[in-house]
PDB file of C-alpha atoms in Angstrom:
ATOM      1  CA  ASP A   1      39.952  14.074   6.018  1.00 45.00           C
ATOM      2  CA  VAL A   2      37.318  12.399   8.135  1.00 47.00           C
ATOM      3  CA  HIS A   3      34.349  14.983   6.865  1.00 45.00           C
ATOM      4  CA  THR A   4      34.855  14.142   3.016  1.00 44.00           C
ATOM      5  CA  PRO A   5      32.476  11.222   3.214  1.00 45.00           C
ATOM      6  CA  LEU A   6      29.537  12.625   4.896  1.00 42.00           C
ATOM      7  CA  VAL A   7      29.820  15.571   2.080  1.00 43.00           C
ATOM      8  CA  GLN A   8      30.270  13.331  -0.558  1.00 41.00           C
ATOM      9  CA  GLU A   9      26.822  11.836   0.501  1.00 47.00           C
ATOM     10  CA  GLU A  10      25.138  14.825   1.345  1.00 46.00           C
ATOM     11  CA  ARG A  11      25.692  15.761  -2.874  1.00 45.00           C
ATOM     12  CA  SER A  12      25.308  12.337  -3.740  1.00 60.00           C
ATOM     13  CA  ALA A  13      21.541  12.473  -2.275  1.00 68.00           C
ATOM     14  CA  GLY A  14      21.336  15.801  -3.756  1.00 73.00           C
ATOM     15  CA  ALA A  15      22.106  14.915  -7.298  1.00 73.00           C
ATOM     16  CA  THR A  16      19.594  12.305  -6.823  1.00 75.00           C
ATOM     17  CA  LEU A  17      16.811  14.466  -5.720  1.00 77.00           C
ATOM     18  CA  ARG A  18      17.441  16.629  -8.850  1.00 79.00           C
ATOM     19  CA  ILE A  19      17.396  13.390 -10.775  1.00 81.00           C
ATOM     20  CA  ILE A  20      14.181  12.231  -9.641  1.00 81.00           C
ATOM     21  CA  TRP A  21      12.373  15.187  -9.975  1.00 83.00           C
ATOM     22  CA  GLY A  22      13.981  16.090 -13.855  1.00 82.00           C
ATOM     23  CA  ASN A  23      12.299  12.077 -14.725  1.00 80.00           C
ATOM     24  CA  GLN A  24       8.839  12.285 -15.411  1.00 88.00           C
ATOM     25  CA  ALA A  25       8.324   8.924 -14.694  1.00 89.00           C
ATOM     26  CA  LEU A  26      10.200   8.312 -11.574  1.00 89.00           C
ATOM     27  CA  LEU A  27       8.878  11.274  -9.818  1.00 89.00           C
ATOM     28  CA  ALA A  28       5.294   9.910 -10.320  1.00 91.00           C
ATOM     29  CA  THR A  29       6.485   6.690  -8.849  1.00 92.00           C
ATOM     30  CA  TYR A  30       8.090   7.881  -6.099  1.00 92.00           C
ATOM     31  CA  THR A  31       4.541   9.838  -5.277  1.00 93.00           C
ATOM     32  CA  VAL A  32       1.688   7.229  -6.032  1.00 94.00           C
ATOM     33  CA  THR A  33       3.950   4.765  -4.260  1.00 94.00           C
ATOM     34  CA  LEU A  34       3.962   6.830  -1.167  1.00 93.00           C
ATOM     35  CA  LEU A  35      -0.057   7.536  -1.425  1.00 94.00           C
ATOM     36  CA  ALA A  36      -1.161   4.686  -1.995  1.00 93.00           C
ATOM     37  CA  TRP A  37       0.889   2.993   0.535  1.00 92.00           C
ATOM     38  CA  LEU A  38      -0.827   5.305   2.992  1.00 89.00           C
ATOM     39  CA  GLY A  39      -3.723   2.959   2.630  1.00 86.00           C
ATOM     40  CA  TRP A  40      -2.222  -0.462   2.409  1.00 88.00           C
ATOM     41  CA  ILE A  41      -0.566   0.471   5.388  1.00 89.00           C
ATOM     42  CA  SER A  42      -3.219   1.288   7.124  1.00 87.00           C
ATOM     43  CA  LEU A  43      -5.051  -2.086   5.630  1.00 87.00           C
ATOM     44  CA  GLN A  44      -1.833  -4.288   6.737  1.00 88.00           C
ATOM     45  CA  ILE A  45      -1.997  -2.938  10.212  1.00 89.00           C
ATOM     46  CA  TYR A  46      -6.220  -3.215  10.886  1.00 91.00           C
ATOM     47  CA  GLN A  47      -7.200  -5.843   8.729  1.00 93.00           C
ATOM     48  CA  THR A  48      -7.193  -8.666  11.181  1.00 94.00           C
ATOM     49  CA  GLU A  49      -8.792  -6.344  13.926  1.00 93.00           C
ATOM     50  CA  PHE A  50     -11.089  -4.610  12.051  1.00 94.00           C
ATOM     51  CA  VAL A  51     -12.776  -8.140  11.125  1.00 96.00           C
ATOM     52  CA  ALA A  52     -12.208  -9.428  14.423  1.00 96.00           C
ATOM     53  CA  THR A  53     -13.741  -6.198  16.308  1.00 95.00           C
ATOM     54  CA  GLU A  54     -16.137  -4.476  13.722  1.00 94.00           C
ATOM     55  CA  VAL A  55     -17.366  -7.683  11.137  1.00 96.00           C
ATOM     56  CA  TYR A  56     -17.918 -10.537  14.326  1.00 96.00           C
ATOM     57  CA  GLN A  57     -18.405  -8.227  17.004  1.00 95.00           C
ATOM     58  CA  GLY A  58     -15.753  -9.283  19.055  1.00 95.00           C
ATOM     59  CA  SER A  59     -13.787  -8.395  21.918  1.00 94.00           C
ATOM     60  CA  ALA A  60      -9.856  -8.860  22.641  1.00 91.00           C
ATOM     61  CA  ASP A  61     -10.578  -8.875  26.036  1.00 92.00           C
ATOM     62  CA  GLU A  62     -10.332 -12.857  27.080  1.00 91.00           C
ATOM     63  CA  SER A  63     -13.250 -12.161  30.157  1.00 92.00           C
ATOM     64  CA  SER A  64     -15.313 -11.062  27.489  1.00 94.00           C
ATOM     65  CA  PRO A  65     -18.182 -12.763  26.420  1.00 93.00           C
ATOM     66  CA  ALA A  66     -17.156 -11.301  22.794  1.00 95.00           C
ATOM     67  CA  ASN A  67     -13.956 -13.088  22.998  1.00 96.00           C
ATOM     68  CA  LYS A  68     -15.299 -15.761  21.386  1.00 96.00           C
ATOM     69  CA  ALA A  69     -16.402 -13.859  18.569  1.00 96.00           C
ATOM     70  CA  TYR A  70     -13.325 -12.289  18.208  1.00 96.00           C
ATOM     71  CA  VAL A  71     -11.091 -15.125  17.816  1.00 96.00           C
ATOM     72  CA  THR A  72     -13.462 -16.926  15.682  1.00 97.00           C
ATOM     73  CA  GLY A  73     -12.591 -13.399  13.612  1.00 97.00           C
ATOM     74  CA  VAL A  74      -9.297 -13.448  13.823  1.00 97.00           C
ATOM     75  CA  HIS A  75      -9.370 -17.326  12.440  1.00 97.00           C
ATOM     76  CA  ALA A  76     -11.752 -16.262   9.562  1.00 97.00           C
ATOM     77  CA  ALA A  77      -9.058 -13.580   9.021  1.00 96.00           C
ATOM     78  CA  SER A  78      -6.048 -15.919   8.944  1.00 96.00           C
ATOM     79  CA  ARG A  79      -7.549 -18.047   6.285  1.00 97.00           C
ATOM     80  CA  ALA A  80      -8.596 -15.178   4.190  1.00 97.00           C
ATOM     81  CA  LEU A  81      -4.856 -13.798   4.030  1.00 96.00           C
ATOM     82  CA  ILE A  82      -3.604 -17.050   3.006  1.00 97.00           C
ATOM     83  CA  LEU A  83      -6.082 -16.899   0.668  1.00 97.00           C
ATOM     84  CA  ASN A  84      -4.653 -13.039  -0.787  1.00 96.00           C
ATOM     85  CA  ALA A  85      -1.499 -14.521  -1.003  1.00 96.00           C
ATOM     86  CA  VAL A  86      -1.989 -17.450  -3.110  1.00 97.00           C
ATOM     87  CA  LEU A  87      -3.519 -14.812  -5.140  1.00 96.00           C
ATOM     88  CA  MET A  88      -1.168 -12.020  -5.124  1.00 95.00           C
ATOM     89  CA  THR A  89       1.060 -14.558  -5.916  1.00 94.00           C
ATOM     90  CA  GLY A  90      -0.274 -15.608  -9.178  1.00 94.00           C
ATOM     91  CA  THR A  91      -1.325 -12.446 -10.331  1.00 94.00           C
ATOM     92  CA  THR A  92       2.582 -11.188 -10.078  1.00 92.00           C
ATOM     93  CA  TYR A  93       2.886 -14.197 -12.996  1.00 93.00           C
ATOM     94  CA  LEU A  94       0.373 -12.631 -15.134  1.00 94.00           C
ATOM     95  CA  ILE A  95       1.588  -8.957 -14.671  1.00 93.00           C
ATOM     96  CA  PRO A  96       4.047  -9.538 -18.222  1.00 93.00           C
ATOM     97  CA  THR A  97       1.252 -10.548 -20.479  1.00 94.00           C
ATOM     98  CA  VAL A  98      -0.853  -7.559 -18.539  1.00 94.00           C
ATOM     99  CA  LEU A  99       1.203  -4.986 -19.364  1.00 92.00           C
ATOM    100  CA  ARG A 100       2.137  -6.063 -22.975  1.00 92.00           C
ATOM    101  CA  LYS A 101      -2.000  -4.746 -23.001  1.00 93.00           C
ATOM    102  CA  LEU A 102      -2.342  -2.210 -21.023  1.00 93.00           C
ATOM    103  CA  GLY A 103       1.010  -0.857 -19.965  1.00 92.00           C
ATOM    104  CA  LYS A 104       2.480   0.111 -16.855  1.00 92.00           C
ATOM    105  CA  ALA A 105       0.505   3.312 -16.265  1.00 92.00           C
ATOM    106  CA  ARG A 106      -2.880   1.528 -16.975  1.00 94.00           C
ATOM    107  CA  LEU A 107      -2.513  -1.360 -14.803  1.00 95.00           C
ATOM    108  CA  TRP A 108      -0.806   0.333 -12.292  1.00 95.00           C
ATOM    109  CA  SER A 109      -3.643   3.079 -11.937  1.00 95.00           C
ATOM    110  CA  LEU A 110      -6.481   0.137 -12.290  1.00 95.00           C
ATOM    111  CA  SER A 111      -4.898  -1.189  -9.025  1.00 95.00           C
ATOM    112  CA  THR A 112      -4.732   1.953  -6.825  1.00 95.00           C
ATOM    113  CA  GLY A 113      -8.147   2.692  -8.374  1.00 96.00           C
ATOM    114  CA  ALA A 114      -9.862  -0.689  -7.022  1.00 96.00           C
ATOM    115  CA  THR A 115      -7.966  -0.139  -3.768  1.00 96.00           C
ATOM    116  CA  ALA A 116      -9.680   2.718  -3.549  1.00 96.00           C
ATOM    117  CA  LEU A 117     -12.831   1.406  -4.298  1.00 96.00           C
ATOM    118  CA  MET A 118     -11.915  -1.739  -2.028  1.00 95.00           C
ATOM    119  CA  LEU A 119     -10.817   0.194   1.317  1.00 95.00           C
ATOM    120  CA  ALA A 120     -14.269   2.461   1.214  1.00 94.00           C
ATOM    121  CA  ALA A 121     -16.430  -0.759   0.946  1.00 95.00           C
ATOM    122  CA  SER A 122     -14.930  -1.077   4.551  1.00 94.00           C
ATOM    123  CA  ILE A 123     -18.267   1.183   5.623  1.00 94.00           C
ATOM    124  CA  LEU A 124     -20.412  -0.574   4.321  1.00 95.00           C
ATOM    125  CA  ILE A 125     -18.992  -4.387   5.472  1.00 96.00           C
ATOM    126  CA  SER A 126     -18.787  -3.323   8.804  1.00 94.00           C
ATOM    127  CA  ARG A 127     -22.434  -1.132   9.504  1.00 94.00           C
ATOM    128  CA  THR A 128     -23.597  -5.002   7.672  1.00 95.00           C
ATOM    129  CA  HIS A 129     -21.333  -7.044   9.601  1.00 95.00           C
ATOM    130  CA  ALA A 130     -21.071  -8.762   6.099  1.00 95.00           C
ATOM    131  CA  LYS A 131     -18.792 -12.150   7.226  1.00 96.00           C
ATOM    132  CA  ALA A 132     -18.752 -13.750   3.794  1.00 96.00           C
ATOM    133  CA  ALA A 133     -18.080 -10.400   2.755  1.00 96.00           C
ATOM    134  CA  SER A 134     -15.013  -9.388   4.675  1.00 96.00           C
ATOM    135  CA  SER A 135     -13.126 -12.750   3.809  1.00 96.00           C
ATOM    136  CA  ALA A 136     -13.634 -11.834   0.432  1.00 97.00           C
ATOM    137  CA  TRP A 137     -12.692  -8.543   0.635  1.00 96.00           C
ATOM    138  CA  LEU A 138      -9.301  -9.188   2.381  1.00 96.00           C
ATOM    139  CA  ALA A 139      -8.663 -12.167  -0.312  1.00 96.00           C
ATOM    140  CA  LEU A 140      -9.659 -10.586  -3.392  1.00 96.00           C
ATOM    141  CA  LEU A 141      -7.335  -7.364  -2.072  1.00 95.00           C
ATOM    142  CA  GLY A 142      -3.890 -10.000  -3.322  1.00 95.00           C
ATOM    143  CA  PRO A 143      -4.200  -9.414  -6.581  1.00 95.00           C
ATOM    144  CA  LEU A 144      -3.838  -5.781  -6.621  1.00 95.00           C
ATOM    145  CA  TYR A 145      -1.283  -5.706  -3.937  1.00 93.00           C
ATOM    146  CA  GLY A 146       0.597  -7.985  -5.771  1.00 93.00           C
ATOM    147  CA  ILE A 147       0.594  -5.282  -8.811  1.00 93.00           C
ATOM    148  CA  GLN A 148       1.329  -2.470  -6.007  1.00 91.00           C
ATOM    149  CA  GLN A 149       4.407  -4.114  -5.058  1.00 89.00           C
ATOM    150  CA  THR A 150       5.550  -5.165  -8.749  1.00 91.00           C
ATOM    151  CA  ILE A 151       5.408  -1.636 -10.657  1.00 93.00           C
ATOM    152  CA  PRO A 152       7.277   0.872  -9.076  1.00 93.00           C
ATOM    153  CA  PHE A 153      10.288  -1.291  -9.292  1.00 91.00           C
ATOM    154  CA  LEU A 154       9.835  -2.195 -12.513  1.00 91.00           C
ATOM    155  CA  VAL A 155       9.539   1.961 -13.377  1.00 90.00           C
ATOM    156  CA  VAL A 156      12.696   2.321 -11.614  1.00 90.00           C
ATOM    157  CA  SER A 157      14.329  -0.224 -13.073  1.00 89.00           C
ATOM    158  CA  GLU A 158      13.585   0.886 -16.801  1.00 88.00           C
ATOM    159  CA  GLU A 159      14.085   4.840 -15.901  1.00 85.00           C
ATOM    160  CA  ALA A 160      17.164   4.877 -13.376  1.00 81.00           C
ATOM    161  CA  PRO A 161      20.947   5.290 -14.709  1.00 80.00           C
ATOM    162  CA  LYS A 162      22.774   2.175 -14.117  1.00 80.00           C
ATOM    163  CA  ASP A 163      25.625   3.754 -11.445  1.00 80.00           C
ATOM    164  CA  LEU A 164      22.073   4.979  -9.677  1.00 80.00           C
ATOM    165  CA  LEU A 165      19.946   2.309  -9.604  1.00 83.00           C
ATOM    166  CA  GLY A 166      20.544   0.960  -6.129  1.00 83.00           C
ATOM    167  CA  GLU A 167      20.373   4.248  -4.634  1.00 84.00           C
ATOM    168  CA  LEU A 168      17.008   4.606  -6.608  1.00 86.00           C
ATOM    169  CA  ASN A 169      15.717   1.421  -5.421  1.00 86.00           C
ATOM    170  CA  GLY A 170      16.976   2.878  -1.910  1.00 86.00           C
ATOM    171  CA  PHE A 171      14.479   5.925  -2.242  1.00 86.00           C
ATOM    172  CA  LEU A 172      11.750   4.330  -3.465  1.00 88.00           C
ATOM    173  CA  ASN A 173      12.087   2.412  -0.082  1.00 89.00           C
ATOM    174  CA  VAL A 174      11.989   5.822   1.719  1.00 88.00           C
ATOM    175  CA  ALA A 175       8.781   6.121   0.060  1.00 88.00           C
ATOM    176  CA  LEU A 176       7.677   2.813   1.804  1.00 87.00           C
ATOM    177  CA  CYS A 177       8.791   3.759   5.075  1.00 90.00           C
ATOM    178  CA  ILE A 178       6.801   7.209   5.428  1.00 91.00           C
ATOM    179  CA  PRO A 179       3.499   5.654   5.188  1.00 89.00           C
ATOM    180  CA  GLN A 180       4.434   3.235   7.792  1.00 89.00           C
ATOM    181  CA  LEU A 181       6.073   5.698  10.199  1.00 90.00           C
ATOM    182  CA  LEU A 182       2.805   7.545   9.809  1.00 89.00           C
ATOM    183  CA  VAL A 183       0.017   5.189  10.063  1.00 88.00           C
ATOM    184  CA  SER A 184       1.748   3.252  13.463  1.00 87.00           C
ATOM    185  CA  LEU A 185       2.023   6.426  14.623  1.00 89.00           C
ATOM    186  CA  LEU A 186      -0.873   8.458  14.251  1.00 88.00           C
ATOM    187  CA  GLY A 187      -3.227   5.021  13.373  1.00 85.00           C
ATOM    188  CA  GLY A 188      -3.975   4.348  16.299  1.00 85.00           C
ATOM    189  CA  TRP A 189      -5.265   7.695  17.294  1.00 88.00           C
ATOM    190  CA  VAL A 190      -7.758   8.436  14.697  1.00 86.00           C
ATOM    191  CA  VAL A 191      -9.152   4.373  15.045  1.00 86.00           C
ATOM    192  CA  ALA A 192      -9.233   5.265  19.115  1.00 86.00           C
ATOM    193  CA  LEU A 193     -11.269   9.359  18.299  1.00 86.00           C
ATOM    194  CA  ALA A 194     -13.575   7.675  15.629  1.00 85.00           C
ATOM    195  CA  GLY A 195     -14.926   4.339  17.249  1.00 85.00           C
ATOM    196  CA  THR A 196     -14.009   2.379  13.897  1.00 88.00           C
ATOM    197  CA  ASP A 197     -11.372   1.572  11.587  1.00 90.00           C
ATOM    198  CA  SER A 198     -13.144   2.166   8.508  1.00 88.00           C
ATOM    199  CA  LEU A 199     -12.313   6.065   8.870  1.00 89.00           C
ATOM    200  CA  LEU A 200      -8.481   5.039   8.698  1.00 90.00           C
ATOM    201  CA  PHE A 201      -9.421   3.195   5.354  1.00 93.00           C
ATOM    202  CA  THR A 202     -11.654   5.541   4.080  1.00 92.00           C
ATOM    203  CA  ALA A 203      -8.558   8.268   4.119  1.00 91.00           C
ATOM    204  CA  GLY A 204      -6.649   5.267   2.775  1.00 92.00           C
ATOM    205  CA  ALA A 205      -8.824   5.149  -0.351  1.00 94.00           C
ATOM    206  CA  VAL A 206      -8.786   9.167  -0.578  1.00 95.00           C
ATOM    207  CA  CYS A 207      -5.100   8.243  -1.166  1.00 94.00           C
ATOM    208  CA  ASP A 208      -5.808   6.251  -3.549  1.00 95.00           C
ATOM    209  CA  VAL A 209      -7.754   7.828  -5.739  1.00 96.00           C
ATOM    210  CA  VAL A 210      -5.355  10.692  -6.174  1.00 96.00           C
ATOM    211  CA  ALA A 211      -2.445   8.071  -6.150  1.00 95.00           C
ATOM    212  CA  THR A 212      -4.735   6.965  -9.536  1.00 95.00           C
ATOM    213  CA  VAL A 213      -4.969  10.615 -10.937  1.00 94.00           C
ATOM    214  CA  VAL A 214      -1.441  10.974 -10.783  1.00 93.00           C
ATOM    215  CA  CYS A 215      -0.653   7.731 -12.405  1.00 93.00           C
ATOM    216  CA  LEU A 216      -2.828   8.370 -15.205  1.00 91.00           C
ATOM    217  CA  ARG A 217      -1.499  11.920 -15.875  1.00 90.00           C
ATOM    218  CA  LEU A 218       2.719  11.592 -15.116  1.00 87.00           C
ATOM    219  CA  LEU A 219       3.107   7.967 -15.576  1.00 83.00           C
ATOM    220  CA  VAL A 220       3.388   8.086 -19.254  1.00 69.00           C
TER     221      VAL A 220
END
């Protein structure tokens, strides 16, 4: 029967969702990931544009006198993102040691809480046009990103039944993709309406605050 595989897949997905719902650590992991990535994706999409237009006050229009400032801002953001990647990589090597002292819930909640503060700081950076601060801001987000890229998969690998590990990792990727779709579809509209990327970053900061609370209460 050609319909049998589809029925089996549907039942399998339902069974997997019941496993997630019945496991507090898994439920917390998917919830925190979804919330935290709403902030991260807004940052990933708009971070360079934010620095080039709001901090350096440049214009992407090549015929504009402000285009030179825009290009300078893009270069500054690119250099900061290189340092961001270096710091993120270094942080991942330290995570096992820090985990032994703090545990997963504390480390992850510290990361999401710090990310909320960093995203909210975009308002001050934008208003003051602080160029050096914007580069430091971008670079220092790297370690926080490294933690949030690591902890969710660690929790799933520890909590998931071995025969469902691949499927549960797939569901985790769904939790990563939903924020990407939402920000891709709605982020441009929000930025255009507000006239600043900071509103989107602030919304992400709020999501990170909620993620921090969920992490501390449910991930034990």
